[in-house]
Amino acid sequence: MKRKIIIDCDPGHDDMLAIMVAVANPDKLDLLGVTTVSGNQTIEKVTRNALEIINFLGVDVPVHMGAVSPLVRTVDIGKGKEIHGETGLGGYVLPKSKNEVASTDAVSFMYKAIMDSKEKVTLVPTGPLTNIALLLKVHPD
């Protein structure tokens, strides 16, 4: 049986690899969606990265924009920018995607996907856990 997953990420190199592994294993993984969170770069840049990665891989997977900043501190992309560069992908430039975000509410997407699924859904967070924290806070069930 395929495991249903949602990758919650701030697409830099590691997150791009996680998405690639999920897409490369369709017999084992059912990628329900990708949610983004500010971390390696701004939410706008990491969301654009997710859209471009999905487009580059040629798959139809929705991307949902999530948290713009951390819950208890101000956003600081300084270290992320040092490591991951101006775009978040260390200077690597993917072809521009015409795809748009499916929603700007990653938490609602995750909740609906989990609650609507007959099988368990595994969250695969590879970035800051802000979206996951919000999911648990807003939907403690």
mmCIF file of C-alpha atoms in Angstrom:
data_model
loop_
_atom_site.group_PDB
_atom_site.id
_atom_site.type_symbol
_atom_site.label_atom_id
_atom_site.label_comp_id
_atom_site.label_asym_id
_atom_site.label_seq_id
_atom_site.Cartn_x
_atom_site.Cartn_y
_atom_site.Cartn_z
ATOM 1 C CA MET A 1 0.000 0.000 0.000
ATOM 2 C CA LYS A 2 1.248 3.467 -0.879
ATOM 3 C CA ARG A 3 1.888 5.855 2.000
ATOM 4 C CA LYS A 4 0.046 9.156 1.657
ATOM 5 C CA ILE A 5 2.360 12.067 2.438
ATOM 6 C CA ILE A 6 2.421 15.850 2.550
ATOM 7 C CA ILE A 7 5.837 17.501 2.370
ATOM 8 C CA ASP A 8 5.969 20.686 4.470
ATOM 9 C CA CYS A 9 9.073 22.600 3.485
ATOM 10 C CA ASP A 10 11.029 25.784 2.814
ATOM 11 C CA PRO A 11 12.524 24.681 -0.496
ATOM 12 C CA GLY A 12 16.235 24.852 -0.478
ATOM 13 C CA HIS A 13 18.486 22.004 -1.635
ATOM 14 C CA ASP A 14 17.395 19.441 0.965
ATOM 15 C CA ASP A 15 13.702 20.083 0.417
ATOM 16 C CA MET A 16 14.123 19.853 -3.339
ATOM 17 C CA LEU A 17 15.708 16.437 -2.840
ATOM 18 C CA ALA A 18 12.831 15.316 -0.578
ATOM 19 C CA ILE A 19 10.303 16.295 -3.241
ATOM 20 C CA MET A 20 12.354 14.518 -5.915
ATOM 21 C CA VAL A 21 12.543 11.311 -3.838
ATOM 22 C CA ALA A 22 8.781 11.378 -3.254
ATOM 23 C CA VAL A 23 8.029 11.917 -6.937
ATOM 24 C CA ALA A 24 10.540 9.221 -7.969
ATOM 25 C CA ASN A 25 8.753 6.610 -5.841
ATOM 26 C CA PRO A 26 5.111 6.687 -6.951
ATOM 27 C CA ASP A 27 4.733 2.976 -6.195
ATOM 28 C CA LYS A 28 5.482 3.644 -2.498
ATOM 29 C CA LEU A 29 4.468 7.262 -1.933
ATOM 30 C CA ASP A 30 1.339 9.221 -2.797
ATOM 31 C CA LEU A 31 2.377 12.876 -2.612
ATOM 32 C CA LEU A 32 -0.886 14.660 -1.773
ATOM 33 C CA GLY A 33 0.676 18.102 -1.777
ATOM 34 C CA VAL A 34 3.549 20.362 -0.867
ATOM 35 C CA THR A 35 3.122 23.060 1.751
ATOM 36 C CA THR A 36 5.608 25.868 2.191
ATOM 37 C CA VAL A 37 6.871 27.780 5.208
ATOM 38 C CA SER A 38 9.249 30.713 5.560
ATOM 39 C CA GLY A 39 12.724 29.544 6.517
ATOM 40 C CA ASN A 40 15.595 29.352 4.045
ATOM 41 C CA GLN A 41 14.128 32.378 2.298
ATOM 42 C CA THR A 42 10.937 34.434 2.305
ATOM 43 C CA ILE A 43 7.627 32.636 1.901
ATOM 44 C CA GLU A 44 7.243 34.082 -1.592
ATOM 45 C CA LYS A 45 10.628 32.744 -2.730
ATOM 46 C CA VAL A 46 10.310 29.284 -1.203
ATOM 47 C CA THR A 47 6.794 28.928 -2.587
ATOM 48 C CA ARG A 48 8.044 29.917 -6.044
ATOM 49 C CA ASN A 49 10.829 27.328 -5.621
ATOM 50 C CA ALA A 50 8.266 24.631 -4.780
ATOM 51 C CA LEU A 51 6.192 25.517 -7.835
ATOM 52 C CA GLU A 52 9.275 25.440 -10.064
ATOM 53 C CA ILE A 53 10.480 22.116 -8.636
ATOM 54 C CA ILE A 54 7.067 20.511 -9.227
ATOM 55 C CA ASN A 55 6.949 21.983 -12.732
ATOM 56 C CA PHE A 56 10.506 20.788 -13.505
ATOM 57 C CA LEU A 57 9.608 17.262 -12.372
ATOM 58 C CA GLY A 58 6.529 17.290 -14.597
ATOM 59 C CA VAL A 59 4.042 16.188 -11.953
ATOM 60 C CA ASP A 60 0.648 17.487 -10.946
ATOM 61 C CA VAL A 61 1.008 18.139 -7.220
ATOM 62 C CA PRO A 62 -0.668 21.120 -5.522
ATOM 63 C CA VAL A 63 1.470 23.647 -3.669
ATOM 64 C CA HIS A 64 -0.060 25.463 -0.700
ATOM 65 C CA MET A 65 1.589 28.537 0.800
ATOM 66 C CA GLY A 66 1.916 28.496 4.574
ATOM 67 C CA ALA A 67 3.343 30.530 7.418
ATOM 68 C CA VAL A 68 5.004 33.805 6.533
ATOM 69 C CA SER A 69 7.007 33.970 9.772
ATOM 70 C CA PRO A 70 7.763 32.027 12.949
ATOM 71 C CA LEU A 71 5.246 32.081 15.800
ATOM 72 C CA VAL A 72 7.412 33.449 18.609
ATOM 73 C CA ARG A 73 10.164 35.464 16.976
ATOM 74 C CA THR A 74 10.665 37.679 13.972
ATOM 75 C CA VAL A 75 11.608 36.151 10.667
ATOM 76 C CA ASP A 76 15.363 36.040 10.066
ATOM 77 C CA ILE A 77 16.537 34.578 6.776
ATOM 78 C CA GLY A 78 20.126 35.719 7.312
ATOM 79 C CA LYS A 79 21.676 32.273 7.802
ATOM 80 C CA GLY A 80 19.389 30.732 5.224
ATOM 81 C CA LYS A 81 20.423 33.398 2.750
ATOM 82 C CA GLU A 82 24.119 32.783 3.499
ATOM 83 C CA ILE A 83 23.759 29.061 2.865
ATOM 84 C CA HIS A 84 20.976 28.908 0.286
ATOM 85 C CA GLY A 85 21.578 32.157 -1.580
ATOM 86 C CA GLU A 86 19.229 34.823 -2.821
ATOM 87 C CA THR A 87 16.654 32.396 -4.238
ATOM 88 C CA GLY A 88 16.937 29.696 -1.596
ATOM 89 C CA LEU A 89 18.373 27.198 -4.089
ATOM 90 C CA GLY A 90 21.999 28.297 -3.883
ATOM 91 C CA GLY A 91 22.092 30.005 -7.239
ATOM 92 C CA TYR A 92 20.522 27.149 -9.158
ATOM 93 C CA VAL A 93 17.837 28.511 -11.456
ATOM 94 C CA LEU A 94 14.957 26.263 -12.469
ATOM 95 C CA PRO A 95 12.773 27.026 -15.462
ATOM 96 C CA LYS A 96 9.977 29.409 -14.535
ATOM 97 C CA SER A 97 6.684 27.725 -13.755
ATOM 98 C CA LYS A 98 3.318 28.995 -14.908
ATOM 99 C CA ASN A 99 1.712 27.004 -12.087
ATOM 100 C CA GLU A 100 0.113 28.982 -9.289
ATOM 101 C CA VAL A 101 -0.374 28.143 -5.645
ATOM 102 C CA ALA A 102 -3.434 26.025 -4.959
ATOM 103 C CA SER A 103 -4.104 28.068 -1.812
ATOM 104 C CA THR A 104 -2.477 30.402 0.671
ATOM 105 C CA ASP A 105 -3.731 28.325 3.594
ATOM 106 C CA ALA A 106 -1.430 25.347 4.060
ATOM 107 C CA VAL A 107 -2.904 24.533 7.477
ATOM 108 C CA SER A 108 -6.450 24.135 6.133
ATOM 109 C CA PHE A 109 -5.141 22.012 3.255
ATOM 110 C CA MET A 110 -3.267 19.694 5.646
ATOM 111 C CA TYR A 111 -6.264 19.377 7.967
ATOM 112 C CA LYS A 112 -8.693 18.603 5.144
ATOM 113 C CA ALA A 113 -6.310 16.087 3.552
ATOM 114 C CA ILE A 114 -5.827 14.299 6.875
ATOM 115 C CA MET A 115 -9.493 14.278 7.836
ATOM 116 C CA ASP A 116 -10.767 13.279 4.373
ATOM 117 C CA SER A 117 -8.337 10.388 3.951
ATOM 118 C CA LYS A 118 -9.411 6.848 4.771
ATOM 119 C CA GLU A 119 -5.749 5.971 5.314
ATOM 120 C CA LYS A 120 -3.224 7.667 7.555
ATOM 121 C CA VAL A 121 -1.479 10.715 6.122
ATOM 122 C CA THR A 122 2.163 11.215 7.042
ATOM 123 C CA LEU A 123 3.437 14.763 7.387
ATOM 124 C CA VAL A 124 7.021 15.101 6.197
ATOM 125 C CA PRO A 125 8.321 18.408 7.575
ATOM 126 C CA THR A 126 11.744 19.338 6.221
ATOM 127 C CA GLY A 127 11.659 23.013 7.195
ATOM 128 C CA PRO A 128 10.617 25.039 10.226
ATOM 129 C CA LEU A 129 7.676 23.448 12.041
ATOM 130 C CA THR A 130 5.477 26.557 12.029
ATOM 131 C CA ASN A 131 2.751 25.083 9.805
ATOM 132 C CA ILE A 132 2.659 21.906 11.901
ATOM 133 C CA ALA A 133 2.402 23.938 15.133
ATOM 134 C CA LEU A 134 -0.452 25.984 13.660
ATOM 135 C CA LEU A 135 -2.203 22.817 12.495
ATOM 136 C CA LEU A 136 -2.086 21.356 16.021
ATOM 137 C CA LYS A 137 -3.101 24.651 17.633
ATOM 138 C CA VAL A 138 -6.045 25.361 15.326
ATOM 139 C CA HIS A 139 -7.163 21.708 15.057
ATOM 140 C CA PRO A 140 -6.212 19.899 18.288
ATOM 141 C CA ASP A 141 -8.338 16.955 17.170
#
